[in-house]
Amino acid sequence: MPSGQPLPPPAQPTAEVPASCKVVFTPSGRVGVVSMGTTVLDAAREFGVDLDSVCGGRGICGRCQVVPAVGSFPKWALTASLDSLSAPDATELAYSGRRRLGASARLGCHARITADVVVDVPPASQLHGPVVRKTVDVGDIALDPLSTLHAITVAEPTLDSERGLAETVIDRVAAEWDIALDGVLPSALGSLHTSVAAGTPDFSGGRVVTAAVRWHRAQDARRSASVAALWPGVVTTALGVAVDVGSTTLAGHLVDLHSGEVLASAGRMNPQIRLGEDLMSRVSYVMMHPGGDRELTAAVRDSIAALTVELCSETDTAPSSILEVVLVGNPIMMHLVLGIDPTPLGQAPFTLATDAPVELGGPALGMPCPAARVYVGPAIGGHVGADTAAAVLAGGPHRADHITALVDVGTNAEIVLGSSKGLWAASSPTGPAFEGAQISCGQRATPGAIERVRIDPTTWTPRVRVIGCDLWSDEPGFAEAVERQVAAGARSAAAGVTGICGSGIIEVIAEMYLAGILSSDGVIAAPPSDGEHASRIVSDGRTSSYVLYEPPPGSRGPTVTVTQNDVRAVQLAKAALRAGVDLLCEHAGIDAPDRVQLAGAFGTHIDPVRAMVLGMIGDHEPSDVRSIGNAAGTGAVRALLSGRQRLEMERTVRSIRKIETAVEPRFQEFFVAAMALPHATAPSPLLATAVSLPAREDTRRHRLRRTRTAPQ
């Protein structure tokens, strides 16, 4: 069929149509050929194009919007037109999500390529580089490395040699280091001859080589060892990598196994986000797409390998020097890393393939570390995985006499509560609101996102601070600084204030309550007819919205508002978290924990006072609520450096009592009570010493005013 002519209707099977189509994606410039009928989203994934998707291709989220375009493109593209994509199907026609379809925009997950086409991915549909703010501080631990280096002298083989080279290496390690080895690991056998031949000549006529010895732990604490690698000359550097495999980001740390020094840290987006932003979307993707599990596994393994290479590049070291790898993550991520079908975790009873640690060679997971042994941490059970186990190892609630609640806030909030006398754990379904999803102006923590909010209680005037700029919005030069700094951080032409991320969402809801804009029930005040508050509250049908930020004239970026639905989404999320904490307290027989530890990259940036105003974590002295940073990454590094730390983690995990919130009848009661701000029944005397809380009488008056002024 000549290019540029319309496609015949499906009812005419005899019409000639191309079997494949060319596609160009802008602004990335990626070009490829796909089979006719391929969706734009699938084509984008195939060519590595930065196209967002949250719902896993269901046509719900609206984040994969694309625009077919023509213009200054290759000659064949000059005749491309809107007809190069299939007509909107029923799903597209019925789409009514918050992200409205723009002019000529299509849903990439449902628009199918039917001819050569140029597709523009607008900035709102792109995944920009994240701000991965995960660092690690392992504190003071006793090093107990599982891989050690030993230089030995090996005589060059001759016709009189009666022993194989592997046996000769074993003999020399025993003679020079008094270490009895079990053997040489199969992964090391192939390099023995070349390493000895390239070894440094010794005065005795032999060759000096370095044996990397891998120690194995038995249940009775006895240790055995094998040669994991053999290198020519004297090698003094043994490296390890610890990776926290999160559903959104991967955070990796390169560590010197002998000194314990963290040499480099890096992070990157989990590429699986293109196939589903939250864990259940990825499980659904596996269920809906044959081979989807292999696709997800390949994506995360490739990212782990690339992260490893990046860490080595930063320190000018070789991946072949890596001898130990520790991976931690939630159960679904660990199943996918190991190549195990995750679908059983998508429905009750959420049975894991194994909750024990798994150990295997680096090449088995596609890592560029031929000598490395990979340790995948143990899971606690259900949706409480190895990342929580590592966080417990780092936070140490099991070592303390006081009762601690360790909370890792995310799409699922993992909660561990207890002391040296016992631990309880639960996973509470908070949903993605704390990560910016389900929020009208919400987004991930990328440059331009509002992360700090303060509201004047008298005028209701807000001031904000965004990622990528240190100035507050009421300081001179804010707009210009945001345009400049955010554009540089985002590596994109888009700049300005772009939305609000998780920590900002918590702060704005808390500040709205403190200022009297929100009632205890979470109702936004009705728009005033006049006065200084009139410009901050706008009518939104039968509800109201709060205007948080308006770009100055001439500046880029959207007007950021907080809607009634946004407030409800945050209430549901915080109520689920608080209900999980309260449920564990009931099982432990206490009213409240003595201390609270906030873990994870998100927990690191939560203001403890605003979190208590929201009612996320109960009533505490602000000094008793602290961030412990990327606790999962810290625990992974501790396990990397010490075999004893691994044993401690495994013993602790076996002692934790897992509470399944989905089948606990009291969870719903706690949840309903926790919907109010800060809480429907629990008092907040300690919080009241830190901030001025609205009186309950004000809440009642607020509701009455809303009733009188609501449209009929």
XYZ file of C-alpha atoms in Angstrom:
712
model
C 0.000 0.000 0.000
C 1.463 3.414 -0.922
C 2.710 5.370 2.047
C 0.352 8.097 3.290
C -2.882 6.441 2.045
C -5.425 5.467 4.714
C -5.526 1.883 5.883
C -8.485 -0.195 4.659
C -11.057 -1.253 7.253
C -10.468 -4.578 9.058
C -13.397 -6.100 7.197
C -11.315 -6.086 3.970
C -8.642 -8.756 4.570
C -7.498 -8.664 0.965
C -6.132 -5.120 1.237
C -2.341 -4.899 1.113
C -0.793 -3.645 4.347
C 2.823 -3.584 5.463
C 3.885 -6.419 7.779
C 6.190 -4.079 9.685
C 6.342 -0.377 10.404
C 9.099 2.117 11.112
C 8.766 4.286 14.183
C 10.737 7.316 15.379
C 10.415 8.523 18.951
C 11.085 12.149 19.790
C 12.740 13.841 21.539
C 14.962 10.792 22.191
C 15.547 10.127 18.483
C 15.185 6.356 18.929
C 14.319 4.606 15.644
C 13.182 1.038 15.097
C 10.987 -1.379 13.213
C 8.032 -3.139 14.817
C 5.328 -5.481 13.674
C 2.140 -3.807 12.567
C -0.314 -3.727 15.458
C 2.335 -3.235 18.164
C 1.234 -0.746 20.796
C 3.255 2.439 21.134
C 4.034 1.527 24.754
C 5.411 -1.873 23.789
C 7.497 -0.260 21.035
C 8.839 2.279 23.515
C 9.843 -0.490 25.901
C 11.523 -2.439 23.115
C 13.669 0.537 22.089
C 14.363 1.826 25.609
C 12.315 5.001 25.185
C 11.531 6.981 28.324
C 7.716 6.531 28.405
C 5.939 6.407 31.749
C 3.301 3.853 32.732
C 1.770 3.221 36.118
C -1.199 0.942 35.513
C 0.624 -1.767 33.581
C -1.065 -1.032 30.244
C -4.672 -0.983 31.414
C -5.469 2.464 30.025
C -6.213 3.878 33.463
C -3.368 6.139 34.575
C -2.989 8.267 31.451
C 0.761 8.623 31.992
C 1.738 7.022 28.684
C 0.194 9.746 26.528
C 1.921 10.276 23.192
C 1.292 12.490 20.161
C 1.767 11.320 16.552
C 3.768 14.025 14.808
C 5.127 15.109 11.428
C 7.784 17.652 10.531
C 11.562 17.700 10.120
C 12.103 13.954 10.294
C 13.530 11.322 7.927
C 12.166 11.417 4.363
C 9.943 8.400 4.886
C 8.328 10.176 7.846
C 7.209 13.223 5.917
C 4.051 11.406 4.845
C 3.314 9.982 8.304
C -0.004 11.155 9.671
C -2.467 10.683 12.455
C -3.739 7.649 10.543
C -0.475 5.871 11.322
C -2.039 4.772 14.594
C -5.153 2.699 15.073
C -8.444 4.416 15.778
C -9.182 4.957 19.482
C -10.692 1.814 20.978
C -13.379 1.625 23.651
C -10.864 2.023 26.469
C -9.427 5.227 25.037
C -12.860 6.641 24.292
C -13.976 5.915 27.841
C -10.797 7.244 29.464
C -11.578 9.869 32.099
C -8.468 9.919 34.279
C -7.053 12.942 36.040
C -4.433 13.413 33.348
C -6.710 14.519 30.546
C -5.807 13.591 27.005
C -4.270 16.572 25.277
C -4.939 17.677 21.721
C -4.183 14.772 19.339
C -2.812 12.780 22.295
C -3.257 9.036 22.474
C -2.811 6.437 25.194
C 0.407 4.667 24.274
C -0.764 1.414 25.846
C -3.776 1.185 23.489
C -2.719 3.056 20.359
C -1.396 0.495 17.881
C 1.094 1.296 15.135
C -0.437 0.628 11.708
C 2.015 2.481 9.449
C 5.330 4.325 9.532
C 4.988 6.917 12.252
C 6.775 9.591 14.263
C 5.689 9.598 17.923
C 6.415 12.462 20.293
C 6.698 11.667 23.994
C 5.771 14.902 25.817
C 7.654 15.862 29.000
C 4.715 14.907 31.224
C 4.953 11.323 29.931
C 8.702 10.966 30.398
C 10.522 9.406 33.319
C 13.254 11.885 34.307
C 16.357 10.927 36.235
C 15.391 10.471 39.881
C 16.953 12.095 42.890
C 18.219 8.920 44.560
C 19.230 10.182 47.959
C 20.267 6.941 49.594
C 23.486 6.914 51.601
C 24.845 4.402 54.088
C 26.605 4.549 57.442
C 27.310 1.084 58.806
C 28.500 2.319 62.196
C 30.878 0.215 64.266
C 30.845 -3.487 63.460
C 33.483 -6.170 63.776
C 34.672 -7.172 60.320
C 34.238 -10.854 59.615
C 34.744 -11.128 55.839
C 33.624 -14.231 54.021
C 36.221 -13.696 51.284
C 39.913 -13.241 52.020
C 43.029 -12.873 49.859
C 46.147 -15.031 50.188
C 49.319 -14.678 48.086
C 51.099 -17.968 47.441
C 53.981 -19.253 45.320
C 53.119 -22.002 42.880
C 55.817 -24.000 41.099
C 55.371 -24.036 37.359
C 54.048 -27.389 36.133
C 56.560 -29.829 34.665
C 56.436 -33.308 33.187
C 57.297 -34.638 36.637
C 54.259 -32.968 38.256
C 52.008 -35.591 39.824
C 49.252 -33.254 41.017
C 46.719 -31.199 39.130
C 47.069 -27.433 39.290
C 44.007 -27.063 41.534
C 45.436 -29.550 44.007
C 48.789 -27.739 43.901
C 47.062 -24.447 44.787
C 45.236 -26.156 47.656
C 48.531 -27.571 48.945
C 50.265 -24.192 48.781
C 47.465 -22.380 50.665
C 47.692 -25.040 53.374
C 51.483 -24.816 53.519
C 51.786 -21.029 53.503
C 48.604 -20.005 55.341
C 47.673 -23.070 57.374
C 44.211 -23.115 55.791
C 42.676 -26.464 54.902
C 40.597 -26.002 51.763
C 37.749 -28.137 50.498
C 38.651 -27.489 46.896
C 38.500 -24.994 44.052
C 35.117 -23.711 42.982
C 34.209 -24.625 39.392
C 34.027 -20.941 38.441
C 37.743 -20.574 39.225
C 39.074 -23.663 37.434
C 39.166 -22.037 34.004
C 41.596 -19.310 35.062
C 44.147 -21.415 36.949
C 46.583 -22.012 34.090
C 46.564 -18.450 32.765
C 46.907 -16.952 36.256
C 49.878 -19.111 37.175
C 51.546 -18.503 33.811
C 51.171 -14.737 34.281
C 52.227 -14.833 37.928
C 55.113 -12.770 39.250
C 58.386 -14.764 39.089
C 59.672 -15.754 42.524
C 63.338 -16.179 43.556
C 62.595 -19.889 44.066
C 61.599 -20.261 40.445
C 57.897 -20.379 41.099
C 55.118 -17.930 40.286
C 53.406 -15.658 42.823
C 49.618 -15.624 42.552
C 46.793 -14.532 44.835
C 44.085 -16.945 45.857
C 40.686 -15.543 46.834
C 39.401 -17.866 49.525
C 35.652 -18.095 50.108
C 34.609 -19.194 53.576
C 31.469 -21.284 54.027
C 29.356 -21.300 57.170
C 27.754 -24.416 58.613
C 24.882 -24.554 61.106
C 27.251 -25.725 63.842
C 29.416 -22.596 63.251
C 32.320 -24.628 61.866
C 33.878 -23.032 58.805
C 35.216 -24.521 55.623
C 36.654 -22.768 52.594
C 37.305 -23.036 48.865
C 39.283 -21.091 46.280
C 36.901 -18.738 44.492
C 39.437 -17.061 42.177
C 43.128 -17.034 41.330
C 44.872 -13.898 40.070
C 48.472 -13.361 38.899
C 50.776 -11.410 41.205
C 49.893 -9.947 44.579
C 46.356 -8.574 44.757
C 45.407 -6.551 47.835
C 41.892 -5.382 47.015
C 38.794 -7.475 47.624
C 35.526 -5.743 46.863
C 31.885 -6.337 47.646
C 28.621 -4.831 46.441
C 25.431 -4.394 48.451
C 22.236 -3.531 46.568
C 18.861 -2.545 47.963
C 16.541 -3.578 45.128
C 13.535 -1.327 45.636
C 10.402 -1.283 43.536
C 11.164 2.313 42.488
C 14.935 2.683 42.832
C 18.023 0.542 43.175
C 20.684 1.769 45.593
C 24.111 0.160 45.423
C 27.268 0.467 47.512
C 30.792 -0.661 46.597
C 32.738 -1.702 49.685
C 36.305 -2.693 50.515
C 35.791 -6.038 52.250
C 38.963 -5.768 54.306
C 38.724 -2.191 55.566
C 34.966 -1.834 55.605
C 35.200 1.459 53.713
C 32.305 2.348 51.448
C 34.146 3.349 48.283
C 31.186 4.489 46.187
C 27.414 4.698 46.265
C 25.049 5.091 43.338
C 21.400 4.683 42.506
C 19.184 4.350 39.496
C 15.553 3.891 38.638
C 14.239 0.351 38.618
C 13.495 -0.163 34.893
C 10.521 -2.347 35.768
C 8.594 0.880 36.411
C 7.863 0.980 32.680
C 5.876 -2.225 33.140
C 4.042 -1.171 36.301
C 4.823 1.386 38.984
C 3.697 -0.609 42.012
C 4.336 -4.239 42.855
C 0.814 -5.480 42.202
C 0.877 -3.869 38.746
C 3.965 -5.921 37.963
C 2.356 -9.104 39.229
C -0.633 -8.263 37.021
C 1.734 -7.677 34.110
C 3.105 -11.201 34.566
C -0.433 -12.599 34.685
C -1.521 -10.722 31.553
C 1.614 -11.149 29.412
C 3.101 -14.592 28.706
C 6.808 -14.350 29.421
C 6.285 -11.187 31.444
C 8.125 -12.660 34.418
C 11.202 -13.272 32.272
C 10.973 -9.723 30.935
C 10.827 -8.272 34.460
C 13.666 -10.515 35.598
C 15.882 -9.501 32.682
C 15.159 -5.808 33.302
C 16.132 -5.836 36.969
C 19.163 -8.087 36.448
C 20.450 -5.826 33.689
C 20.008 -2.825 35.967
C 21.884 -4.506 38.834
C 24.719 -5.366 36.449
C 24.835 -1.825 35.073
C 24.803 -0.380 38.586
C 27.728 -2.630 39.496
C 29.730 -1.432 36.487
C 28.896 2.184 37.371
C 30.168 1.731 40.926
C 33.419 0.218 39.672
C 33.849 2.990 37.104
C 33.597 5.626 39.834
C 36.496 4.015 41.699
C 38.546 2.858 38.692
C 38.247 -0.770 39.788
C 37.316 -3.891 37.867
C 34.117 -5.876 38.442
C 36.289 -9.003 38.454
C 37.601 -7.850 41.854
C 34.136 -8.224 43.379
C 33.950 -11.323 45.543
C 30.768 -10.769 47.556
C 27.342 -9.430 46.647
C 24.388 -8.944 48.996
C 20.928 -8.303 47.578
C 17.929 -7.279 49.673
C 14.448 -6.216 48.645
C 10.776 -6.942 49.078
C 9.627 -10.511 48.356
C 8.245 -9.775 44.892
C 11.469 -8.084 43.803
C 13.582 -10.922 45.192
C 11.433 -13.510 43.412
C 11.938 -11.647 40.149
C 15.686 -11.252 40.682
C 15.954 -15.003 41.232
C 13.750 -15.753 38.220
C 10.880 -17.125 40.319
C 7.240 -16.588 39.326
C 5.860 -13.829 41.618
C 2.160 -14.444 40.940
C 1.574 -16.508 44.142
C 2.391 -13.327 46.061
C -0.453 -11.493 44.331
C -3.169 -13.291 46.270
C -3.735 -14.909 49.663
C -2.086 -16.725 51.344
C 0.970 -14.899 49.838
C 3.210 -17.943 50.166
C 6.889 -17.351 49.419
C 8.877 -19.802 47.327
C 11.376 -19.664 50.204
C 11.912 -17.389 53.177
C 15.464 -18.661 53.702
C 18.550 -16.885 52.346
C 19.663 -17.957 48.887
C 23.280 -18.102 47.768
C 24.513 -18.547 44.204
C 27.230 -17.401 41.822
C 27.260 -13.929 40.298
C 27.127 -15.123 36.665
C 23.863 -16.983 37.445
C 22.213 -13.581 37.875
C 23.958 -11.988 34.895
C 26.415 -10.026 37.027
C 29.831 -9.098 35.575
C 31.582 -10.647 38.587
C 32.784 -14.156 37.705
C 34.198 -14.838 41.171
C 31.399 -13.314 43.230
C 29.041 -15.191 45.513
C 25.622 -13.570 45.752
C 23.740 -13.674 49.056
C 20.013 -12.927 48.817
C 18.807 -12.097 52.309
C 16.081 -13.971 54.208
C 12.447 -12.828 54.179
C 10.258 -12.450 57.245
C 7.096 -13.651 55.498
C 4.261 -12.536 53.250
C 5.114 -9.088 51.917
C 7.739 -8.405 54.582
C 11.000 -9.231 52.895
C 14.768 -9.159 53.008
C 14.863 -5.356 52.894
C 12.983 -5.237 56.196
C 15.247 -7.941 57.618
C 18.258 -5.812 56.676
C 16.613 -2.711 58.155
C 16.138 -4.577 61.445
C 19.811 -5.564 61.391
C 20.772 -1.904 60.907
C 18.229 -0.346 63.278
C 18.797 -2.940 65.976
C 15.418 -3.025 67.776
C 16.212 -6.610 68.762
C 19.309 -5.409 70.651
C 17.532 -2.729 72.739
C 15.657 -2.906 76.037
C 13.240 -0.124 75.062
C 10.429 -0.844 72.616
C 10.996 0.541 69.126
C 8.722 0.815 66.118
C 10.761 0.634 62.905
C 8.705 1.930 59.989
C 9.701 1.817 56.329
C 7.180 4.017 54.527
C 6.371 3.114 50.942
C 3.619 1.662 48.803
C 3.484 -1.028 51.466
C 4.607 0.152 54.878
C 6.740 -2.475 56.589
C 6.507 -2.178 60.371
C 8.584 -4.004 62.965
C 7.864 -3.424 66.640
C 9.525 -4.763 69.758
C 12.721 -5.046 71.747
C 15.250 -7.624 72.842
C 12.339 -9.499 74.432
C 10.544 -10.087 71.134
C 9.597 -8.634 67.757
C 6.390 -8.416 65.721
C 6.159 -7.452 62.057
C 3.425 -6.485 59.602
C 2.996 -5.045 56.148
C 0.325 -2.368 55.919
C -1.233 -1.474 52.533
C -0.644 2.274 52.454
C -0.873 2.525 48.679
C 1.203 4.836 46.475
C -0.089 8.205 47.770
C 3.046 8.802 49.863
C 5.094 8.368 46.679
C 3.104 10.937 44.708
C 0.651 8.617 42.946
C -3.115 9.113 43.337
C -2.385 12.790 44.015
C -3.644 15.306 41.431
C -0.313 17.169 41.270
C 1.770 14.363 42.756
C 5.019 13.074 41.320
C 8.161 11.200 42.240
C 11.019 12.905 44.036
C 12.578 14.530 40.963
C 13.934 18.066 40.448
C 11.145 20.615 40.624
C 8.970 18.670 43.060
C 7.777 20.499 46.171
C 9.320 18.795 49.203
C 8.807 21.346 52.015
C 5.723 23.425 52.866
C 4.879 26.040 55.491
C 1.493 27.838 55.666
C 0.820 31.069 57.532
C -2.049 30.268 59.944
C -3.417 33.799 59.707
C -3.344 34.500 55.975
C -3.194 30.878 54.718
C -0.350 31.999 52.455
C 2.029 29.117 51.670
C 5.731 29.058 51.035
C 7.429 26.041 49.489
C 10.838 24.608 48.728
C 11.552 22.261 45.829
C 14.087 19.568 45.077
C 17.005 21.100 43.214
C 16.788 24.556 44.826
C 17.687 25.639 48.364
C 15.577 28.813 48.354
C 12.062 29.115 49.760
C 9.403 30.518 47.452
C 9.141 33.763 49.446
C 12.857 34.492 49.066
C 14.126 36.807 46.317
C 15.212 35.030 43.147
C 13.303 31.824 43.854
C 11.581 31.529 40.470
C 14.774 32.196 38.522
C 16.802 29.804 40.693
C 14.235 27.044 40.244
C 14.173 27.501 36.482
C 17.957 27.341 36.338
C 18.793 24.682 38.928
C 15.906 22.341 38.246
C 16.548 22.383 34.509
C 20.154 21.361 35.167
C 19.122 18.634 37.622
C 16.409 17.211 35.401
C 18.604 17.222 32.291
C 15.508 18.439 30.459
C 14.117 21.564 28.887
C 11.218 21.367 31.377
C 11.852 23.475 34.452
C 10.063 25.329 37.220
C 7.942 23.856 39.992
C 6.517 20.660 38.520
C 4.405 19.098 41.282
C 4.649 17.736 44.807
C 6.459 14.624 46.058
C 5.848 12.400 49.083
C 7.508 14.437 51.824
C 5.792 17.569 50.500
C 2.409 15.841 50.509
C 2.766 14.985 54.190
C 3.813 18.523 55.038
C 1.077 20.309 53.110
C -1.731 18.207 54.638
C -0.294 18.707 58.133
C 0.149 22.434 57.566
C -3.376 22.799 56.194
C -4.710 21.197 59.372
C -2.579 23.368 61.651
C -3.694 26.511 59.792
C -7.376 25.610 60.067
C -7.817 24.968 56.344
C -8.621 21.314 57.066
C -10.973 19.944 59.682
C -10.060 16.949 61.817
C -12.241 14.897 59.471
C -10.127 16.029 56.537
C -12.640 18.449 54.975
C -11.220 21.478 53.160
C -12.839 24.773 54.136
C -15.448 26.296 51.821
C -14.259 29.202 49.629
C -14.604 32.504 51.521
C -16.629 35.186 49.737
C -13.938 37.790 50.378
C -10.958 38.577 52.595
C -7.345 37.463 52.601
C -8.237 33.757 52.367
C -10.307 34.113 49.209
C -7.419 33.580 46.789
C -6.198 30.398 48.481
C -9.414 28.320 48.398
C -11.195 27.583 45.132
C -14.445 25.762 44.509
C -14.189 22.341 42.900
C -17.817 21.376 42.431
C -19.202 20.247 45.794
C -15.745 20.354 47.356
C -12.867 22.795 47.619
C -9.201 22.855 46.663
C -6.282 24.689 48.231
C -3.952 26.595 45.898
C -0.457 25.697 47.058
C 1.645 27.288 44.313
C 1.042 29.504 41.291
C 3.938 30.184 38.922
C 4.787 33.868 38.562
C 3.909 35.519 35.240
C 6.363 34.397 32.585
C 7.485 31.330 34.548
C 6.927 27.751 33.509
C 5.148 25.059 35.451
C 1.605 24.183 36.522
C -0.524 25.644 39.289
C -0.198 23.143 42.147
C -3.383 22.550 44.112
C -4.455 20.161 46.855
C -7.913 18.732 46.198
C -10.367 17.044 48.516
C -9.595 13.727 46.817
C -5.886 14.288 47.502
C -6.636 14.721 51.193
C -8.713 11.537 51.217
C -5.918 9.569 49.523
C -3.437 10.717 52.171
C -5.922 9.953 54.958
C -6.355 6.403 53.664
C -2.600 5.914 53.416
C -1.766 7.297 56.847
C -4.674 5.436 58.458
C -3.383 2.124 57.080
C 0.085 2.877 58.447
C -1.189 3.953 61.873
C -3.549 0.954 62.057
C -0.603 -1.369 61.410
C 1.385 0.224 64.245
C -1.599 0.102 66.614
C -2.271 -3.537 65.710
C 1.302 -4.554 66.522
C 1.133 -2.597 69.791
C -1.959 -4.574 70.757
C -0.225 -7.873 69.995
C 2.769 -6.729 72.056
C 0.505 -5.685 74.939
C 1.599 -2.029 74.995
C -0.084 1.331 74.400
C 2.694 2.818 72.270
C 6.356 2.252 71.460
C 9.034 4.164 73.335
C 10.775 5.251 70.141
C 10.116 5.385 66.404
C 12.653 4.831 63.637
C 11.752 6.045 60.132
C 13.605 4.054 57.501
C 14.075 4.302 53.766
C 14.847 7.177 51.399
C 11.314 8.515 51.895
C 11.431 8.187 55.685
C 14.721 10.073 55.684
C 13.002 13.233 54.434
C 9.824 13.152 56.539
C 9.470 15.895 59.135
C 8.704 13.939 62.364
C 6.471 16.680 63.780
C 4.377 16.913 60.594
C 4.152 13.120 60.496
C 2.696 13.197 64.016
C 0.300 16.018 63.085
C -0.919 13.792 60.288
C -1.269 10.955 62.809
C 1.014 8.553 60.972
C 2.993 7.316 63.952
C 1.157 8.250 67.158
C 2.088 10.719 69.882
C 5.759 10.991 70.838
C 8.368 13.448 71.932
C 9.875 14.746 68.675
C 13.305 13.671 69.936
C 12.051 10.067 70.155
C 11.267 9.997 66.420
C 14.314 9.850 64.203
C 15.356 8.851 60.734
C 17.803 5.993 60.352
C 18.310 6.632 56.648
C 18.488 3.841 54.111
C 18.385 1.139 56.775
C 17.933 -1.645 54.234
C 21.104 -0.586 52.430
C 22.955 -0.206 55.713
C 21.927 -3.687 56.815
C 22.962 -5.098 53.438
C 26.435 -3.564 53.812
C 26.726 -4.975 57.335
C 25.866 -8.422 55.956
C 28.419 -7.882 53.200
C 31.219 -7.215 55.683
C 30.496 -9.858 58.272
C 29.432 -13.472 58.318
C 28.367 -12.979 61.928
C 26.031 -10.199 60.834
C 24.406 -12.577 58.366
C 23.888 -15.123 61.121
C 22.410 -12.437 63.372
C 19.993 -11.381 60.651
C 18.929 -14.964 59.989
C 18.422 -15.742 63.688
C 16.458 -12.530 64.229
C 14.199 -13.148 61.227
C 13.328 -16.618 62.523
C 12.231 -15.108 65.859
C 9.937 -12.394 64.428
C 6.200 -13.004 64.738
C 4.508 -12.025 61.469
C 1.031 -10.508 61.771
C -1.101 -10.607 58.613
C -3.183 -7.424 58.587
C -5.522 -8.753 55.887
C -7.037 -11.340 58.249
C -6.908 -9.380 61.514
C -10.450 -8.281 62.509
C -9.140 -5.432 64.684
C -7.225 -3.851 61.819
C -10.372 -2.300 60.371
C -11.312 -0.784 63.741
C -7.891 0.775 64.117
C -8.057 1.970 60.511
C -11.370 3.818 60.950
C -10.162 5.551 64.119
C -6.940 6.601 62.396
C -8.721 8.385 59.519
C -9.117 11.568 61.601
C -6.341 14.136 62.020
C -4.312 13.359 64.045
C -6.616 10.594 65.431
C -10.273 10.190 66.327
C -9.750 9.050 69.926
C -6.062 8.987 70.862
C -4.886 12.220 72.561
C -1.736 14.066 71.469
C -0.323 15.758 74.602
C 3.315 15.373 73.538
C 2.663 16.750 70.060
C 0.842 19.709 71.599
C 4.098 20.780 73.258
C 5.746 21.095 69.822
C 2.974 22.749 67.773
C -0.290 24.550 68.433
C -3.054 22.104 67.531
C -6.506 23.354 66.469
C -9.207 23.019 69.116
C -11.882 20.406 68.596
C -14.502 23.177 68.741
C -12.924 24.691 65.640
C -13.339 21.378 63.862
C -17.066 21.268 64.605
C -17.559 24.884 63.469
C -15.557 24.092 60.319
C -17.906 21.238 59.436
C -21.024 23.353 60.074
C -19.700 26.096 57.819
C -19.016 23.577 55.084
C -22.615 22.244 55.399
C -24.198 25.697 55.147
C -22.162 26.839 52.137
C -22.208 23.660 50.072
C -24.188 23.957 46.822
C -27.631 22.390 46.784
